[in-house]
């Protein structure tokens, strides 16, 4: 199944009189279960593309489909509904709620989705185990390492069982061992739950985990390749 499709997507930003063509006609199709890296130089349009796929922004022209649904012209509320139902996000700066524990951060999307207390408890416990943090549920973000915080963020993104998780530079603020742990957790979740990942990154250590690498340059896809050494890496 096609989780994401963009058709001739452009995005032009206007600041004062200056226009920037951040995307200039992007056609991308991502199938369910993919583990795909979006790479390219700074300013090539990676974050812009993730924001369009994530229904956080709308294209200047072209079309965006998520789970087969045309999301191009949805209003703000409709886009929020798509995000809640189908999408999970992992950001560079983790974006956890500082006053809540790891457990409560992961629970938050389940509360918003109206899940019962017992469903929430079962799910959070499962997710904490999936990201190797079963013993850290009571810690607040400032009582966790960067890598642990990012794994909480990954668990939170997965909480409501989204079809797709979008991650923008998920390891940019992590050292090598922590970045590796986060990538290993994402790889395992992808394999075990089949959730689709698209992650933007500069980091060669992250790129090696990808099974498909899409390269953007100046707002266009300039290469799209399936990793050769998949079996060797995983
Ligand atoms: N909100 C905005 N307003 C105006 N211009 C923007 C905005 N967001 C991005 N741009 C411009 O659009 C282009 C693409 O930016 P984008 O953030 O998508 O790049 P990126 O590939 O994610 O870069 P990086 O690797 O540095 O994160 C850049 O030239 C940037 O300056
Ligand atoms: Mg970016």
Short mmCIF file of N, CA, C and O in Angstrom, two decimals, residues 100-209:
data_model
loop_
_atom_site.label_atom_id
_atom_site.label_comp_id
_atom_site.label_asym_id
_atom_site.label_seq_id
_atom_site.Cartn_x
_atom_site.Cartn_y
_atom_site.Cartn_z
N UNK A 100 6.44 16.29 32.51
CA UNK A 100 5.86 14.95 32.54
C UNK A 100 6.95 13.89 32.53
O UNK A 100 8.01 14.09 31.95
N UNK A 101 6.67 12.77 33.15
CA UNK A 101 7.61 11.65 33.12
C UNK A 101 7.62 11.02 31.72
O UNK A 101 6.77 11.32 30.88
N UNK A 102 8.60 10.12 31.52
CA UNK A 102 8.67 9.37 30.26
C UNK A 102 7.33 8.66 30.00
O UNK A 102 6.76 8.72 28.91
N UNK A 103 6.85 8.02 31.06
CA UNK A 103 5.58 7.30 30.96
C UNK A 103 4.46 8.23 30.50
O UNK A 103 3.72 7.94 29.57
N UNK A 104 4.37 9.40 31.17
CA UNK A 104 3.27 10.33 30.87
C UNK A 104 3.40 10.96 29.48
O UNK A 104 2.40 11.23 28.82
N UNK A 105 4.65 11.18 29.05
CA UNK A 105 4.84 11.71 27.70
C UNK A 105 4.32 10.73 26.65
O UNK A 105 3.67 11.12 25.69
N UNK A 106 4.60 9.46 26.86
CA UNK A 106 4.15 8.44 25.90
C UNK A 106 2.63 8.28 25.98
O UNK A 106 1.96 8.01 24.97
N UNK A 107 2.11 8.47 27.17
CA UNK A 107 0.67 8.30 27.38
C UNK A 107 -0.15 9.42 26.73
O UNK A 107 -1.33 9.23 26.37
N UNK A 108 0.48 10.60 26.59
CA UNK A 108 -0.27 11.79 26.17
C UNK A 108 -1.12 11.59 24.89
O UNK A 108 -2.32 11.88 24.89
N UNK A 109 -0.53 11.08 23.80
CA UNK A 109 -1.37 10.90 22.60
C UNK A 109 -2.51 9.91 22.81
O UNK A 109 -3.55 10.01 22.15
N UNK A 110 -2.31 8.97 23.75
CA UNK A 110 -3.37 7.99 24.02
C UNK A 110 -4.51 8.64 24.79
O UNK A 110 -5.69 8.33 24.56
N UNK A 111 -4.15 9.56 25.69
CA UNK A 111 -5.17 10.34 26.40
C UNK A 111 -5.98 11.17 25.40
O UNK A 111 -7.21 11.20 25.43
N UNK A 112 -5.25 11.83 24.51
CA UNK A 112 -5.92 12.68 23.51
C UNK A 112 -6.82 11.86 22.60
O UNK A 112 -7.85 12.34 22.13
N UNK A 113 -6.43 10.59 22.38
CA UNK A 113 -7.24 9.73 21.52
C UNK A 113 -8.39 9.07 22.28
O UNK A 113 -9.16 8.29 21.72
N UNK A 114 -8.50 9.39 23.58
CA UNK A 114 -9.63 8.89 24.37
C UNK A 114 -9.54 7.42 24.75
O UNK A 114 -10.56 6.77 25.01
N UNK A 115 -8.30 6.89 24.83
CA UNK A 115 -8.15 5.49 25.22
C UNK A 115 -8.42 5.31 26.73
O UNK A 115 -8.15 6.21 27.52
N UNK A 116 -8.91 4.14 27.08
CA UNK A 116 -9.23 3.88 28.50
C UNK A 116 -7.95 3.73 29.31
O UNK A 116 -6.87 3.49 28.76
N UNK A 117 -8.09 3.85 30.63
CA UNK A 117 -6.92 3.76 31.51
C UNK A 117 -6.19 2.44 31.33
O UNK A 117 -4.95 2.40 31.29
N UNK A 118 -6.93 1.35 31.21
CA UNK A 118 -6.25 0.05 31.11
C UNK A 118 -5.56 -0.10 29.75
O UNK A 118 -4.45 -0.63 29.67
N UNK A 119 -6.20 0.38 28.70
CA UNK A 119 -5.56 0.35 27.38
C UNK A 119 -4.27 1.17 27.39
O UNK A 119 -3.24 0.75 26.84
N UNK A 120 -4.36 2.34 28.02
CA UNK A 120 -3.19 3.22 28.07
C UNK A 120 -2.05 2.55 28.82
O UNK A 120 -0.91 2.53 28.35
N UNK A 121 -2.37 1.98 29.97
CA UNK A 121 -1.33 1.37 30.80
C UNK A 121 -0.63 0.24 30.04
O UNK A 121 0.60 0.13 30.05
N UNK A 122 -1.42 -0.57 29.38
CA UNK A 122 -0.86 -1.71 28.65
C UNK A 122 0.04 -1.24 27.51
O UNK A 122 1.14 -1.75 27.30
N UNK A 123 -0.46 -0.24 26.79
CA UNK A 123 0.27 0.26 25.63
C UNK A 123 1.58 0.94 26.04
O UNK A 123 2.62 0.73 25.43
N UNK A 124 1.53 1.77 27.07
CA UNK A 124 2.74 2.50 27.49
C UNK A 124 3.79 1.51 27.98
O UNK A 124 4.97 1.63 27.66
N UNK A 125 3.35 0.51 28.71
CA UNK A 125 4.28 -0.50 29.21
C UNK A 125 4.97 -1.20 28.03
O UNK A 125 6.19 -1.37 27.99
N UNK A 126 4.16 -1.60 27.04
CA UNK A 126 4.69 -2.26 25.85
C UNK A 126 5.69 -1.35 25.13
O UNK A 126 6.79 -1.78 24.76
N UNK A 127 5.33 -0.08 24.97
CA UNK A 127 6.20 0.85 24.24
C UNK A 127 7.50 1.13 24.99
O UNK A 127 8.57 1.18 24.38
N UNK A 128 7.41 1.27 26.31
CA UNK A 128 8.64 1.48 27.09
C UNK A 128 9.58 0.29 26.90
O UNK A 128 10.79 0.45 26.78
N UNK A 129 9.02 -0.90 26.85
CA UNK A 129 9.85 -2.08 26.63
C UNK A 129 10.45 -2.09 25.23
O UNK A 129 11.63 -2.39 25.04
N UNK A 130 9.62 -1.70 24.25
CA UNK A 130 10.08 -1.69 22.85
C UNK A 130 11.29 -0.77 22.67
O UNK A 130 12.14 -1.02 21.83
N UNK A 131 11.34 0.34 23.41
CA UNK A 131 12.45 1.27 23.25
C UNK A 131 13.51 1.10 24.38
O UNK A 131 14.33 1.98 24.61
N UNK A 132 13.46 -0.05 25.04
CA UNK A 132 14.46 -0.40 26.06
C UNK A 132 14.49 0.58 27.23
O UNK A 132 15.57 0.91 27.73
N UNK A 133 13.34 1.05 27.64
CA UNK A 133 13.29 2.00 28.76
C UNK A 133 12.31 1.56 29.85
O UNK A 133 11.75 2.40 30.56
N UNK A 134 12.13 0.26 29.98
CA UNK A 134 11.16 -0.24 30.95
C UNK A 134 11.45 0.27 32.37
O UNK A 134 10.53 0.47 33.16
N UNK A 135 12.73 0.52 32.65
CA UNK A 135 13.09 0.95 34.01
C UNK A 135 13.19 2.48 34.15
O UNK A 135 13.69 2.97 35.15
N UNK A 136 12.75 3.22 33.14
CA UNK A 136 12.91 4.67 33.18
C UNK A 136 11.57 5.43 33.07
O UNK A 136 11.55 6.64 32.89
N UNK A 137 10.48 4.71 33.23
CA UNK A 137 9.16 5.33 33.05
C UNK A 137 8.90 6.50 33.96
O UNK A 137 8.20 7.44 33.59
N UNK A 138 9.48 6.47 35.15
CA UNK A 138 9.19 7.52 36.14
C UNK A 138 10.10 8.75 35.99
O UNK A 138 9.91 9.74 36.68
N UNK A 139 11.10 8.64 35.11
CA UNK A 139 12.03 9.76 34.97
C UNK A 139 11.44 10.86 34.10
O UNK A 139 10.83 10.60 33.07
N UNK A 140 11.67 12.11 34.52
CA UNK A 140 11.34 13.24 33.66
C UNK A 140 12.44 13.39 32.61
O UNK A 140 13.55 12.87 32.80
N UNK A 141 12.17 14.13 31.51
CA UNK A 141 13.18 14.28 30.46
C UNK A 141 14.55 14.73 30.99
O UNK A 141 15.58 14.21 30.56
N UNK A 142 14.56 15.67 31.97
CA UNK A 142 15.86 16.15 32.46
C UNK A 142 16.57 15.10 33.31
O UNK A 142 17.72 15.31 33.73
N UNK A 143 15.92 13.98 33.55
CA UNK A 143 16.56 12.88 34.29
C UNK A 143 16.91 11.73 33.34
O UNK A 143 17.12 10.60 33.77
N UNK A 144 16.93 12.04 32.03
CA UNK A 144 17.26 11.03 31.01
C UNK A 144 18.38 11.56 30.13
O UNK A 144 18.53 12.77 29.95
N UNK A 145 19.16 10.65 29.55
CA UNK A 145 20.17 11.07 28.57
C UNK A 145 19.46 11.50 27.28
O UNK A 145 18.28 11.21 27.09
N UNK A 146 20.21 12.17 26.41
CA UNK A 146 19.63 12.60 25.14
C UNK A 146 19.07 11.43 24.35
O UNK A 146 17.98 11.49 23.79
N UNK A 147 19.84 10.36 24.31
CA UNK A 147 19.39 9.19 23.55
C UNK A 147 18.14 8.57 24.14
O UNK A 147 17.24 8.14 23.43
N UNK A 148 18.09 8.56 25.48
CA UNK A 148 16.88 8.03 26.14
C UNK A 148 15.69 8.94 25.86
O UNK A 148 14.59 8.46 25.59
N UNK A 149 15.92 10.24 25.90
CA UNK A 149 14.82 11.17 25.60
C UNK A 149 14.30 10.94 24.18
O UNK A 149 13.10 10.94 23.94
N UNK A 150 15.23 10.75 23.25
CA UNK A 150 14.79 10.56 21.87
C UNK A 150 14.05 9.23 21.73
O UNK A 150 13.11 9.12 20.94
N UNK A 151 14.43 8.24 22.51
CA UNK A 151 13.69 6.97 22.45
C UNK A 151 12.29 7.11 23.05
O UNK A 151 11.34 6.49 22.57
N UNK A 152 12.17 7.96 24.06
CA UNK A 152 10.81 8.28 24.56
C UNK A 152 10.00 8.94 23.45
O UNK A 152 8.83 8.60 23.22
N UNK A 153 10.66 9.85 22.73
CA UNK A 153 9.95 10.54 21.64
C UNK A 153 9.52 9.55 20.55
O UNK A 153 8.43 9.67 19.97
N UNK A 154 10.37 8.56 20.28
CA UNK A 154 10.02 7.54 19.28
C UNK A 154 8.82 6.73 19.78
O UNK A 154 7.87 6.46 19.03
N UNK A 155 8.85 6.37 21.05
CA UNK A 155 7.73 5.60 21.63
C UNK A 155 6.44 6.43 21.58
O UNK A 155 5.37 5.92 21.25
N UNK A 156 6.55 7.70 21.90
CA UNK A 156 5.38 8.58 21.85
C UNK A 156 4.83 8.67 20.42
O UNK A 156 3.61 8.63 20.19
N UNK A 157 5.74 8.79 19.45
CA UNK A 157 5.30 8.88 18.04
C UNK A 157 4.54 7.63 17.62
O UNK A 157 3.65 7.68 16.78
N UNK A 158 4.91 6.52 18.25
CA UNK A 158 4.31 5.24 17.86
C UNK A 158 3.04 4.91 18.63
O UNK A 158 2.32 3.97 18.30
N UNK A 159 2.77 5.70 19.67
CA UNK A 159 1.74 5.32 20.64
C UNK A 159 0.40 4.95 20.01
O UNK A 159 -0.20 3.93 20.35
N UNK A 160 -0.08 5.76 19.11
CA UNK A 160 -1.42 5.51 18.57
C UNK A 160 -1.40 4.63 17.32
O UNK A 160 -2.37 4.61 16.56
N UNK A 161 -0.27 3.93 17.13
CA UNK A 161 -0.17 3.03 15.98
C UNK A 161 -0.31 3.73 14.65
O UNK A 161 -1.11 3.32 13.79
N UNK A 162 0.45 4.79 14.40
CA UNK A 162 0.32 5.52 13.13
C UNK A 162 0.86 4.67 11.97
O UNK A 162 1.66 3.76 12.19
N UNK A 163 0.42 4.98 10.77
CA UNK A 163 0.94 4.29 9.60
C UNK A 163 2.36 4.74 9.30
O UNK A 163 3.16 4.00 8.74
N UNK A 164 2.64 5.97 9.68
CA UNK A 164 3.88 6.61 9.23
C UNK A 164 4.49 7.46 10.33
O UNK A 164 3.79 8.23 10.99
N UNK A 165 5.81 7.31 10.53
CA UNK A 165 6.52 8.19 11.44
C UNK A 165 7.52 9.03 10.64
O UNK A 165 8.30 8.50 9.85
N UNK A 166 7.44 10.34 10.86
CA UNK A 166 8.34 11.27 10.19
C UNK A 166 9.34 11.77 11.21
O UNK A 166 8.96 12.21 12.29
N UNK A 167 10.62 11.67 10.87
CA UNK A 167 11.66 12.07 11.82
C UNK A 167 12.60 13.05 11.12
O UNK A 167 13.16 12.74 10.07
N UNK A 168 12.74 14.23 11.71
CA UNK A 168 13.62 15.25 11.11
C UNK A 168 14.90 15.34 11.92
O UNK A 168 14.89 15.79 13.05
N UNK A 169 16.00 14.88 11.33
CA UNK A 169 17.31 14.89 12.00
C UNK A 169 17.23 14.26 13.40
O UNK A 169 17.63 14.89 14.38
N UNK A 170 16.73 13.05 13.50
CA UNK A 170 16.48 12.47 14.83
C UNK A 170 17.73 12.26 15.68
O UNK A 170 17.64 12.14 16.89
N UNK A 171 18.91 12.24 15.04
CA UNK A 171 20.13 11.98 15.82
C UNK A 171 21.06 13.18 15.86
O UNK A 171 22.17 13.09 16.37
N UNK A 172 20.60 14.32 15.34
CA UNK A 172 21.51 15.47 15.20
C UNK A 172 22.07 15.94 16.53
O UNK A 172 23.16 16.49 16.58
N UNK A 173 21.33 15.75 17.61
CA UNK A 173 21.81 16.21 18.91
C UNK A 173 22.31 15.08 19.80
O UNK A 173 22.37 15.23 21.01
N UNK A 174 22.66 13.97 19.17
CA UNK A 174 23.10 12.81 19.96
C UNK A 174 24.54 12.44 19.61
O UNK A 174 24.98 12.61 18.47
N UNK A 175 25.24 11.90 20.61
CA UNK A 175 26.57 11.38 20.30
C UNK A 175 26.43 10.02 19.61
O UNK A 175 25.32 9.50 19.45
N UNK A 176 27.55 9.47 19.18
CA UNK A 176 27.50 8.26 18.35
C UNK A 176 26.77 7.09 19.03
O UNK A 176 25.86 6.52 18.42
N UNK A 177 27.10 6.75 20.28
CA UNK A 177 26.40 5.59 20.88
C UNK A 177 24.90 5.82 21.02
O UNK A 177 24.10 4.94 20.74
N UNK A 178 24.51 7.03 21.43
CA UNK A 178 23.09 7.32 21.58
C UNK A 178 22.36 7.35 20.23
O UNK A 178 21.24 6.87 20.11
N UNK A 179 23.03 7.92 19.24
CA UNK A 179 22.44 7.95 17.89
C UNK A 179 22.23 6.53 17.39
O UNK A 179 21.20 6.20 16.79
N UNK A 180 23.20 5.67 17.67
CA UNK A 180 23.12 4.28 17.24
C UNK A 180 21.93 3.58 17.91
O UNK A 180 21.17 2.87 17.27
N UNK A 181 21.79 3.82 19.22
CA UNK A 181 20.67 3.19 19.93
C UNK A 181 19.32 3.63 19.38
O UNK A 181 18.41 2.82 19.22
N UNK A 182 19.21 4.92 19.08
CA UNK A 182 17.94 5.43 18.53
C UNK A 182 17.66 4.79 17.18
O UNK A 182 16.54 4.35 16.90
N UNK A 183 18.68 4.70 16.34
CA UNK A 183 18.48 4.10 15.02
C UNK A 183 18.14 2.62 15.13
O UNK A 183 17.32 2.10 14.38
N UNK A 184 18.76 1.95 16.12
CA UNK A 184 18.48 0.52 16.28
C UNK A 184 17.04 0.30 16.75
O UNK A 184 16.36 -0.62 16.29
N UNK A 185 16.59 1.18 17.64
CA UNK A 185 15.20 1.08 18.10
C UNK A 185 14.24 1.35 16.93
O UNK A 185 13.25 0.63 16.74
N UNK A 186 14.54 2.37 16.14
CA UNK A 186 13.65 2.66 15.00
C UNK A 186 13.63 1.50 14.01
O UNK A 186 12.57 1.12 13.48
N UNK A 187 14.80 0.91 13.77
CA UNK A 187 14.89 -0.23 12.85
C UNK A 187 14.04 -1.40 13.37
O UNK A 187 13.31 -2.05 12.62
N UNK A 188 14.16 -1.64 14.68
CA UNK A 188 13.42 -2.77 15.27
C UNK A 188 11.91 -2.53 15.20
O UNK A 188 11.15 -3.43 14.84
N UNK A 189 11.51 -1.31 15.50
CA UNK A 189 10.07 -1.00 15.43
C UNK A 189 9.55 -1.16 14.01
O UNK A 189 8.45 -1.66 13.77
N UNK A 190 10.35 -0.73 13.06
CA UNK A 190 9.97 -0.86 11.66
C UNK A 190 9.79 -2.33 11.29
O UNK A 190 8.79 -2.72 10.67
N UNK A 191 10.70 -3.16 11.75
CA UNK A 191 10.63 -4.59 11.43
C UNK A 191 9.47 -5.27 12.15
O UNK A 191 8.75 -6.08 11.57
N UNK A 192 9.33 -4.95 13.45
CA UNK A 192 8.37 -5.71 14.25
C UNK A 192 6.94 -5.23 14.08
O UNK A 192 6.00 -6.00 14.21
N UNK A 193 6.76 -3.93 13.86
CA UNK A 193 5.38 -3.42 13.75
C UNK A 193 5.02 -3.04 12.33
O UNK A 193 3.86 -2.78 12.04
N UNK A 194 6.02 -2.98 11.44
CA UNK A 194 5.73 -2.63 10.05
C UNK A 194 5.48 -1.16 9.84
O UNK A 194 5.15 -0.73 8.73
N UNK A 195 5.67 -0.33 10.90
CA UNK A 195 5.42 1.10 10.74
C UNK A 195 6.45 1.69 9.76
O UNK A 195 7.61 1.31 9.77
N UNK A 196 5.97 2.55 8.90
CA UNK A 196 6.81 3.18 7.89
C UNK A 196 7.56 4.35 8.52
O UNK A 196 6.99 5.14 9.26
N UNK A 197 8.85 4.45 8.21
CA UNK A 197 9.64 5.59 8.68
C UNK A 197 10.18 6.38 7.49
O UNK A 197 10.70 5.80 6.53
N UNK A 198 10.08 7.69 7.57
CA UNK A 198 10.83 8.56 6.66
C UNK A 198 11.63 9.50 7.54
O UNK A 198 11.06 10.19 8.39
N UNK A 199 12.94 9.51 7.39
CA UNK A 199 13.74 10.39 8.23
C UNK A 199 14.71 11.22 7.40
O UNK A 199 15.36 10.73 6.49
N UNK A 200 14.74 12.52 7.74
CA UNK A 200 15.69 13.43 7.11
C UNK A 200 16.96 13.42 7.94
O UNK A 200 16.90 13.45 9.16
N UNK A 201 18.09 13.38 7.26
CA UNK A 201 19.35 13.35 8.00
C UNK A 201 20.53 13.79 7.15
O UNK A 201 20.50 13.74 5.93
N UNK A 202 21.56 14.28 7.85
CA UNK A 202 22.86 14.58 7.24
C UNK A 202 23.87 13.51 7.61
O UNK A 202 24.98 13.50 7.11
N UNK A 203 23.50 12.71 8.58
CA UNK A 203 24.47 11.90 9.29
C UNK A 203 24.74 10.58 8.57
O UNK A 203 23.85 9.73 8.45
N UNK A 204 25.96 10.39 8.09
CA UNK A 204 26.28 9.15 7.35
C UNK A 204 26.04 7.89 8.18
O UNK A 204 25.70 6.84 7.64
N UNK A 205 26.18 8.03 9.51
CA UNK A 205 25.97 6.86 10.37
C UNK A 205 24.49 6.48 10.41
O UNK A 205 24.13 5.36 10.70
N UNK A 206 23.64 7.46 10.13
CA UNK A 206 22.20 7.20 10.09
C UNK A 206 21.80 6.66 8.73
O UNK A 206 21.00 5.73 8.62
N UNK A 207 22.42 7.22 7.70
CA UNK A 207 22.06 6.83 6.33
C UNK A 207 22.27 5.33 6.13
O UNK A 207 21.52 4.67 5.43
N UNK A 208 23.29 4.79 6.80
CA UNK A 208 23.59 3.37 6.59
C UNK A 208 22.46 2.44 7.07
O UNK A 208 22.40 1.30 6.68
N UNK A 209 21.58 2.95 7.91
CA UNK A 209 20.45 2.14 8.37
C UNK A 209 19.31 2.12 7.35
O UNK A 209 18.42 1.28 7.44
#
